[in-house]
Amino acid sequence: METKDRGSLAEEMMEDALLLEELRPARRRQLYLMVKRAQDLFLSLLALVVLSPVLLLIALAVVIDDPRGGPLFTQTRCGQWGKEFRLYKFRTMYIDAEERLEALLPYNEMTGPAFKIRNDPRVTRFGRLLRSMGLDELPQLLNILRGDMSIVGPRPPLPREVVKYTPHQRLRLAVKPGLTCFWQVCPARNSLGFDSWVELDLHYIRERSWLLDWKLIFLTIRAVVKREGM
């Protein structure tokens, strides 16, 4: 996306987002955002310290499973208002995954601009295990510390997806993206279309609160334990 396009996109989204934000009292909204940021900093830092042995073991296993690449994968994603940032993940795909994407596009099982298929041949053996438990997303704790993301919020999309968004779909970028949200804890999420995914994100944006964030955090932990990450 060109710089001018990103600026225009941000302006349009900020105007549209007023339809959502004006439903929330300004003072209450500001207090919620302050508590949410403090919570994000504390929990992400605590998780990085406590899980550091697990993170190191996962990184080692990723390299052993496919030694042609490193343990981490970085990718440009769109955050709040469409601002681009570098997202971190444990690598779950072979190093030529992006080059093979074009050939797989006809088999996309997700409606709309997002791309998802079951049994993606680009995913490594260990990568499937990481994805099934959602552990490939753990390096995004660094994105949360940097302020690019929050623990709870709509998942950050790819720029090539955002340019295809309708004005209504762009509203999901009105808040910081997160590690988890309603779609991630939905048991039947792989059978939901992209429009349903967007409506779940917009429902979160309208109803978000400290209590709702904690509810989604606990539901995410349950999903990880039950291996519902894919």
PDB file of C-alpha atoms in Angstrom:
ATOM      1  CA  MET A   1       0.000   0.000   0.000  1.00  0.00           C
ATOM      2  CA  GLU A   2       1.306   3.451  -0.868  1.00  0.00           C
ATOM      3  CA  THR A   3       1.761   6.041   1.877  1.00  0.00           C
ATOM      4  CA  LYS A   4      -1.034   8.177   0.440  1.00  0.00           C
ATOM      5  CA  ASP A   5      -3.367   5.176   0.345  1.00  0.00           C
ATOM      6  CA  ARG A   6      -2.606   4.344   3.995  1.00  0.00           C
ATOM      7  CA  GLY A   7      -3.323   7.926   5.009  1.00  0.00           C
ATOM      8  CA  SER A   8      -6.630   8.000   3.149  1.00  0.00           C
ATOM      9  CA  LEU A   9      -7.578   4.650   4.618  1.00  0.00           C
ATOM     10  CA  ALA A  10      -6.857   5.855   8.153  1.00  0.00           C
ATOM     11  CA  GLU A  11      -8.927   9.017   7.647  1.00  0.00           C
ATOM     12  CA  GLU A  12     -11.886   7.080   6.283  1.00  0.00           C
ATOM     13  CA  MET A  13     -11.741   4.536   9.097  1.00  0.00           C
ATOM     14  CA  MET A  14     -11.529   7.212  11.793  1.00  0.00           C
ATOM     15  CA  GLU A  15     -14.689   8.808  10.401  1.00  0.00           C
ATOM     16  CA  ASP A  16     -16.510   5.480  10.241  1.00  0.00           C
ATOM     17  CA  ALA A  17     -15.314   4.486  13.715  1.00  0.00           C
ATOM     18  CA  LEU A  18     -17.179   7.431  15.222  1.00  0.00           C
ATOM     19  CA  LEU A  19     -20.335   5.407  14.683  1.00  0.00           C
ATOM     20  CA  LEU A  20     -18.959   2.891  17.193  1.00  0.00           C
ATOM     21  CA  GLU A  21     -17.092   5.163  19.582  1.00  0.00           C
ATOM     22  CA  GLU A  22     -19.893   7.667  20.161  1.00  0.00           C
ATOM     23  CA  LEU A  23     -21.831   4.878  21.866  1.00  0.00           C
ATOM     24  CA  ARG A  24     -19.268   4.848  24.706  1.00  0.00           C
ATOM     25  CA  PRO A  25     -18.879   7.712  27.233  1.00  0.00           C
ATOM     26  CA  ALA A  26     -15.525   9.430  26.631  1.00  0.00           C
ATOM     27  CA  ARG A  27     -14.312   9.374  30.260  1.00  0.00           C
ATOM     28  CA  ARG A  28     -15.222   5.725  30.724  1.00  0.00           C
ATOM     29  CA  ARG A  29     -13.578   4.821  27.427  1.00  0.00           C
ATOM     30  CA  GLN A  30     -10.348   6.577  28.387  1.00  0.00           C
ATOM     31  CA  LEU A  31     -10.185   4.799  31.755  1.00  0.00           C
ATOM     32  CA  TYR A  32     -10.790   1.447  30.084  1.00  0.00           C
ATOM     33  CA  LEU A  33      -7.976   2.051  27.563  1.00  0.00           C
ATOM     34  CA  MET A  34      -5.555   3.027  30.337  1.00  0.00           C
ATOM     35  CA  VAL A  35      -6.359  -0.098  32.365  1.00  0.00           C
ATOM     36  CA  LYS A  36      -6.176  -2.247  29.236  1.00  0.00           C
ATOM     37  CA  ARG A  37      -2.698  -0.959  28.339  1.00  0.00           C
ATOM     38  CA  ALA A  38      -1.405  -1.455  31.886  1.00  0.00           C
ATOM     39  CA  GLN A  39      -2.846  -4.956  31.877  1.00  0.00           C
ATOM     40  CA  ASP A  40      -1.248  -5.717  28.506  1.00  0.00           C
ATOM     41  CA  LEU A  41       2.180  -4.589  29.707  1.00  0.00           C
ATOM     42  CA  PHE A  42       2.015  -6.537  32.963  1.00  0.00           C
ATOM     43  CA  LEU A  43       0.642  -9.785  31.540  1.00  0.00           C
ATOM     44  CA  SER A  44       2.852  -9.877  28.435  1.00  0.00           C
ATOM     45  CA  LEU A  45       6.014  -9.210  30.446  1.00  0.00           C
ATOM     46  CA  LEU A  46       5.019 -11.790  33.067  1.00  0.00           C
ATOM     47  CA  ALA A  47       4.241 -14.364  30.371  1.00  0.00           C
ATOM     48  CA  LEU A  48       7.581 -13.793  28.612  1.00  0.00           C
ATOM     49  CA  VAL A  49       9.478 -14.353  31.878  1.00  0.00           C
ATOM     50  CA  VAL A  50       7.481 -17.383  33.029  1.00  0.00           C
ATOM     51  CA  LEU A  51       7.327 -19.018  29.591  1.00  0.00           C
ATOM     52  CA  SER A  52      10.932 -18.278  28.567  1.00  0.00           C
ATOM     53  CA  PRO A  53      12.039 -21.965  28.929  1.00  0.00           C
ATOM     54  CA  VAL A  54       9.048 -23.073  26.833  1.00  0.00           C
ATOM     55  CA  LEU A  55       9.775 -20.422  24.202  1.00  0.00           C
ATOM     56  CA  LEU A  56      13.379 -21.582  23.917  1.00  0.00           C
ATOM     57  CA  LEU A  57      12.327 -25.237  23.562  1.00  0.00           C
ATOM     58  CA  ILE A  58       9.774 -24.359  20.880  1.00  0.00           C
ATOM     59  CA  ALA A  59      12.365 -22.321  18.976  1.00  0.00           C
ATOM     60  CA  LEU A  60      14.798 -25.253  19.079  1.00  0.00           C
ATOM     61  CA  ALA A  61      12.113 -27.707  17.922  1.00  0.00           C
ATOM     62  CA  VAL A  62      11.146 -25.456  14.997  1.00  0.00           C
ATOM     63  CA  VAL A  63      14.740 -25.408  13.733  1.00  0.00           C
ATOM     64  CA  ILE A  64      15.164 -29.160  14.206  1.00  0.00           C
ATOM     65  CA  ASP A  65      11.948 -29.862  12.300  1.00  0.00           C
ATOM     66  CA  ASP A  66      13.017 -27.663   9.361  1.00  0.00           C
ATOM     67  CA  PRO A  67      16.663 -26.513   9.660  1.00  0.00           C
ATOM     68  CA  ARG A  68      16.484 -24.490   6.426  1.00  0.00           C
ATOM     69  CA  GLY A  69      15.010 -21.527   8.290  1.00  0.00           C
ATOM     70  CA  GLY A  70      15.096 -19.774  11.654  1.00  0.00           C
ATOM     71  CA  PRO A  71      12.601 -20.224  14.502  1.00  0.00           C
ATOM     72  CA  LEU A  72      10.806 -16.914  14.008  1.00  0.00           C
ATOM     73  CA  PHE A  73       8.689 -15.644  11.148  1.00  0.00           C
ATOM     74  CA  THR A  74       8.000 -11.935  10.687  1.00  0.00           C
ATOM     75  CA  GLN A  75       5.297 -10.515   8.492  1.00  0.00           C
ATOM     76  CA  THR A  76       3.827  -7.097   7.763  1.00  0.00           C
ATOM     77  CA  ARG A  77       0.338  -6.723   9.230  1.00  0.00           C
ATOM     78  CA  CYS A  78      -2.149  -3.883   9.590  1.00  0.00           C
ATOM     79  CA  GLY A  79      -2.872  -2.575  13.064  1.00  0.00           C
ATOM     80  CA  GLN A  80      -5.158   0.152  14.360  1.00  0.00           C
ATOM     81  CA  TRP A  81      -6.299   2.570  11.610  1.00  0.00           C
ATOM     82  CA  GLY A  82      -4.452   0.402   9.080  1.00  0.00           C
ATOM     83  CA  LYS A  83      -0.973   1.311  10.401  1.00  0.00           C
ATOM     84  CA  GLU A  84       1.497  -1.360   9.315  1.00  0.00           C
ATOM     85  CA  PHE A  85       3.818  -3.155  11.738  1.00  0.00           C
ATOM     86  CA  ARG A  86       6.022  -6.254  11.854  1.00  0.00           C
ATOM     87  CA  LEU A  87       4.269  -9.190  13.494  1.00  0.00           C
ATOM     88  CA  TYR A  88       6.255 -12.005  15.130  1.00  0.00           C
ATOM     89  CA  LYS A  89       5.331 -15.694  15.111  1.00  0.00           C
ATOM     90  CA  PHE A  90       7.047 -19.000  15.541  1.00  0.00           C
ATOM     91  CA  ARG A  91       7.616 -20.314  12.033  1.00  0.00           C
ATOM     92  CA  THR A  92       5.075 -23.011  11.206  1.00  0.00           C
ATOM     93  CA  MET A  93       5.560 -23.117   7.427  1.00  0.00           C
ATOM     94  CA  TYR A  94       8.350 -24.082   5.073  1.00  0.00           C
ATOM     95  CA  ILE A  95      10.549 -21.197   3.971  1.00  0.00           C
ATOM     96  CA  ASP A  96       9.031 -21.116   0.461  1.00  0.00           C
ATOM     97  CA  ALA A  97       5.462 -20.732   1.769  1.00  0.00           C
ATOM     98  CA  GLU A  98       4.875 -17.273   0.254  1.00  0.00           C
ATOM     99  CA  GLU A  99       6.040 -18.418  -3.176  1.00  0.00           C
ATOM    100  CA  ARG A 100       3.584 -21.344  -3.055  1.00  0.00           C
ATOM    101  CA  LEU A 101       0.605 -19.232  -2.015  1.00  0.00           C
ATOM    102  CA  GLU A 102      -0.456 -18.223  -5.536  1.00  0.00           C
ATOM    103  CA  ALA A 103      -0.938 -21.860  -6.554  1.00  0.00           C
ATOM    104  CA  LEU A 104      -3.135 -22.505  -3.500  1.00  0.00           C
ATOM    105  CA  LEU A 105      -5.456 -19.491  -3.846  1.00  0.00           C
ATOM    106  CA  PRO A 106      -8.072 -21.431  -5.877  1.00  0.00           C
ATOM    107  CA  TYR A 107      -8.482 -23.791  -2.896  1.00  0.00           C
ATOM    108  CA  ASN A 108      -9.233 -21.037  -0.372  1.00  0.00           C
ATOM    109  CA  GLU A 109     -11.931 -22.204   2.065  1.00  0.00           C
ATOM    110  CA  MET A 110     -12.574 -18.762   3.572  1.00  0.00           C
ATOM    111  CA  THR A 111     -14.943 -16.291   1.963  1.00  0.00           C
ATOM    112  CA  GLY A 112     -13.812 -12.703   1.527  1.00  0.00           C
ATOM    113  CA  PRO A 113     -10.199 -11.475   1.362  1.00  0.00           C
ATOM    114  CA  ALA A 114      -8.762 -13.805   4.049  1.00  0.00           C
ATOM    115  CA  PHE A 115      -7.016 -17.046   3.032  1.00  0.00           C
ATOM    116  CA  LYS A 116      -7.400 -20.303   4.986  1.00  0.00           C
ATOM    117  CA  ILE A 117      -7.375 -23.963   4.002  1.00  0.00           C
ATOM    118  CA  ARG A 118      -7.341 -27.100   6.088  1.00  0.00           C
ATOM    119  CA  ASN A 119      -4.249 -29.309   5.807  1.00  0.00           C
ATOM    120  CA  ASP A 120      -2.232 -26.520   4.216  1.00  0.00           C
ATOM    121  CA  PRO A 121       0.718 -28.322   2.529  1.00  0.00           C
ATOM    122  CA  ARG A 122       3.018 -25.427   3.391  1.00  0.00           C
ATOM    123  CA  VAL A 123       2.765 -26.158   7.131  1.00  0.00           C
ATOM    124  CA  THR A 124       5.543 -28.244   8.732  1.00  0.00           C
ATOM    125  CA  ARG A 125       4.878 -31.256  10.971  1.00  0.00           C
ATOM    126  CA  PHE A 126       5.787 -29.414  14.159  1.00  0.00           C
ATOM    127  CA  GLY A 127       4.007 -26.342  12.826  1.00  0.00           C
ATOM    128  CA  ARG A 128       0.704 -28.249  12.812  1.00  0.00           C
ATOM    129  CA  LEU A 129       1.153 -29.064  16.486  1.00  0.00           C
ATOM    130  CA  LEU A 130       1.964 -25.444  17.335  1.00  0.00           C
ATOM    131  CA  ARG A 131      -1.065 -24.193  15.422  1.00  0.00           C
ATOM    132  CA  SER A 132      -3.404 -26.733  17.000  1.00  0.00           C
ATOM    133  CA  MET A 133      -2.501 -25.298  20.415  1.00  0.00           C
ATOM    134  CA  GLY A 134      -2.128 -21.673  19.334  1.00  0.00           C
ATOM    135  CA  LEU A 135       1.473 -21.642  20.570  1.00  0.00           C
ATOM    136  CA  ASP A 136       2.830 -20.224  17.314  1.00  0.00           C
ATOM    137  CA  GLU A 137       1.366 -16.850  18.348  1.00  0.00           C
ATOM    138  CA  LEU A 138       3.386 -16.541  21.587  1.00  0.00           C
ATOM    139  CA  PRO A 139       6.134 -14.287  20.101  1.00  0.00           C
ATOM    140  CA  GLN A 140       3.412 -11.658  19.634  1.00  0.00           C
ATOM    141  CA  LEU A 141       3.843 -10.953  23.330  1.00  0.00           C
ATOM    142  CA  LEU A 142       6.716  -8.795  22.040  1.00  0.00           C
ATOM    143  CA  ASN A 143       4.284  -6.941  19.770  1.00  0.00           C
ATOM    144  CA  ILE A 144       2.086  -6.295  22.804  1.00  0.00           C
ATOM    145  CA  LEU A 145       5.035  -4.878  24.767  1.00  0.00           C
ATOM    146  CA  ARG A 146       5.860  -2.602  21.812  1.00  0.00           C
ATOM    147  CA  GLY A 147       2.292  -1.334  21.709  1.00  0.00           C
ATOM    148  CA  ASP A 148       1.498  -2.729  18.245  1.00  0.00           C
ATOM    149  CA  MET A 149      -1.089  -5.123  19.663  1.00  0.00           C
ATOM    150  CA  SER A 150      -3.194  -5.897  22.706  1.00  0.00           C
ATOM    151  CA  ILE A 151      -3.912  -9.245  24.350  1.00  0.00           C
ATOM    152  CA  VAL A 152      -7.564  -9.073  23.284  1.00  0.00           C
ATOM    153  CA  GLY A 153      -8.676  -7.603  19.984  1.00  0.00           C
ATOM    154  CA  PRO A 154      -9.390  -8.503  16.341  1.00  0.00           C
ATOM    155  CA  ARG A 155      -6.588 -10.399  14.649  1.00  0.00           C
ATOM    156  CA  PRO A 156      -4.290  -8.169  12.532  1.00  0.00           C
ATOM    157  CA  PRO A 157      -4.871  -8.712   8.794  1.00  0.00           C
ATOM    158  CA  LEU A 158      -2.423  -8.629   5.912  1.00  0.00           C
ATOM    159  CA  PRO A 159      -2.169  -5.433   3.815  1.00  0.00           C
ATOM    160  CA  ARG A 160      -3.259  -7.370   0.710  1.00  0.00           C
ATOM    161  CA  GLU A 161      -6.462  -8.292   2.547  1.00  0.00           C
ATOM    162  CA  VAL A 162      -7.163  -4.795   3.860  1.00  0.00           C
ATOM    163  CA  VAL A 163      -7.109  -3.219   0.374  1.00  0.00           C
ATOM    164  CA  LYS A 164     -10.062  -5.488  -0.471  1.00  0.00           C
ATOM    165  CA  TYR A 165     -12.089  -4.539   2.611  1.00  0.00           C
ATOM    166  CA  THR A 166     -15.447  -2.840   2.296  1.00  0.00           C
ATOM    167  CA  PRO A 167     -16.015   0.293   4.456  1.00  0.00           C
ATOM    168  CA  HIS A 168     -17.964  -1.892   6.896  1.00  0.00           C
ATOM    169  CA  GLN A 169     -15.165  -4.461   7.142  1.00  0.00           C
ATOM    170  CA  ARG A 170     -12.598  -1.714   7.753  1.00  0.00           C
ATOM    171  CA  LEU A 171     -14.297  -0.952  11.074  1.00  0.00           C
ATOM    172  CA  ARG A 172     -12.556  -3.996  12.565  1.00  0.00           C
ATOM    173  CA  LEU A 173      -9.355  -1.912  12.382  1.00  0.00           C
ATOM    174  CA  ALA A 174     -10.787   0.776  14.672  1.00  0.00           C
ATOM    175  CA  VAL A 175      -9.006  -0.741  17.709  1.00  0.00           C
ATOM    176  CA  LYS A 176      -5.629  -2.311  18.352  1.00  0.00           C
ATOM    177  CA  PRO A 177      -5.406  -5.883  17.046  1.00  0.00           C
ATOM    178  CA  GLY A 178      -4.970  -8.673  19.567  1.00  0.00           C
ATOM    179  CA  LEU A 179      -3.813 -12.208  20.228  1.00  0.00           C
ATOM    180  CA  THR A 180      -7.362 -13.417  20.685  1.00  0.00           C
ATOM    181  CA  CYS A 181     -10.979 -12.366  20.271  1.00  0.00           C
ATOM    182  CA  PHE A 182     -14.423 -13.935  19.807  1.00  0.00           C
ATOM    183  CA  TRP A 183     -13.527 -15.760  16.571  1.00  0.00           C
ATOM    184  CA  GLN A 184     -10.486 -17.459  18.139  1.00  0.00           C
ATOM    185  CA  VAL A 185     -12.553 -19.016  20.948  1.00  0.00           C
ATOM    186  CA  CYS A 186     -15.441 -20.100  18.734  1.00  0.00           C
ATOM    187  CA  PRO A 187     -15.390 -23.950  18.452  1.00  0.00           C
ATOM    188  CA  ALA A 188     -16.949 -23.872  14.964  1.00  0.00           C
ATOM    189  CA  ARG A 189     -14.916 -20.940  13.678  1.00  0.00           C
ATOM    190  CA  ASN A 190     -13.502 -22.777  10.656  1.00  0.00           C
ATOM    191  CA  SER A 191     -17.040 -23.171   9.334  1.00  0.00           C
ATOM    192  CA  LEU A 192     -17.728 -19.436   9.648  1.00  0.00           C
ATOM    193  CA  GLY A 193     -17.349 -17.137   6.673  1.00  0.00           C
ATOM    194  CA  PHE A 194     -15.350 -13.909   6.715  1.00  0.00           C
ATOM    195  CA  ASP A 195     -18.472 -11.764   7.120  1.00  0.00           C
ATOM    196  CA  SER A 196     -19.348 -13.659  10.313  1.00  0.00           C
ATOM    197  CA  TRP A 197     -15.764 -13.180  11.518  1.00  0.00           C
ATOM    198  CA  VAL A 198     -16.065  -9.424  10.944  1.00  0.00           C
ATOM    199  CA  GLU A 199     -19.383  -9.254  12.820  1.00  0.00           C
ATOM    200  CA  LEU A 200     -17.808 -11.028  15.814  1.00  0.00           C
ATOM    201  CA  ASP A 201     -14.982  -8.474  15.809  1.00  0.00           C
ATOM    202  CA  LEU A 202     -17.417  -5.568  15.589  1.00  0.00           C
ATOM    203  CA  HIS A 203     -19.441  -7.049  18.434  1.00  0.00           C
ATOM    204  CA  TYR A 204     -16.281  -7.030  20.540  1.00  0.00           C
ATOM    205  CA  ILE A 205     -15.511  -3.420  19.586  1.00  0.00           C
ATOM    206  CA  ARG A 206     -18.991  -2.301  20.622  1.00  0.00           C
ATOM    207  CA  GLU A 207     -19.110  -4.272  23.870  1.00  0.00           C
ATOM    208  CA  ARG A 208     -15.468  -4.333  24.961  1.00  0.00           C
ATOM    209  CA  SER A 209     -14.789  -3.923  28.642  1.00  0.00           C
ATOM    210  CA  TRP A 210     -12.343  -5.099  31.281  1.00  0.00           C
ATOM    211  CA  LEU A 211     -14.643  -7.990  32.237  1.00  0.00           C
ATOM    212  CA  LEU A 212     -15.167  -9.057  28.619  1.00  0.00           C
ATOM    213  CA  ASP A 213     -11.403  -9.032  28.008  1.00  0.00           C
ATOM    214  CA  TRP A 214     -10.823 -11.361  30.961  1.00  0.00           C
ATOM    215  CA  LYS A 215     -13.644 -13.631  29.833  1.00  0.00           C
ATOM    216  CA  LEU A 216     -12.001 -13.986  26.421  1.00  0.00           C
ATOM    217  CA  ILE A 217      -8.579 -14.577  28.028  1.00  0.00           C
ATOM    218  CA  PHE A 218      -9.950 -17.494  30.065  1.00  0.00           C
ATOM    219  CA  LEU A 219     -11.834 -18.894  27.058  1.00  0.00           C
ATOM    220  CA  THR A 220      -8.578 -18.726  25.077  1.00  0.00           C
ATOM    221  CA  ILE A 221      -6.714 -20.684  27.761  1.00  0.00           C
ATOM    222  CA  ARG A 222      -9.441 -23.322  27.599  1.00  0.00           C
ATOM    223  CA  ALA A 223      -9.180 -23.455  23.803  1.00  0.00           C
ATOM    224  CA  VAL A 224      -5.388 -23.948  24.043  1.00  0.00           C
ATOM    225  CA  VAL A 225      -5.767 -26.773  26.587  1.00  0.00           C
ATOM    226  CA  LYS A 226      -8.392 -28.447  24.368  1.00  0.00           C
ATOM    227  CA  ARG A 227      -6.170 -27.912  21.294  1.00  0.00           C
ATOM    228  CA  GLU A 228      -8.790 -25.915  19.423  1.00  0.00           C
ATOM    229  CA  GLY A 229      -6.235 -23.595  17.845  1.00  0.00           C
ATOM    230  CA  MET A 230      -7.011 -24.668  14.278  1.00  0.00           C
TER     231      MET A 230
END
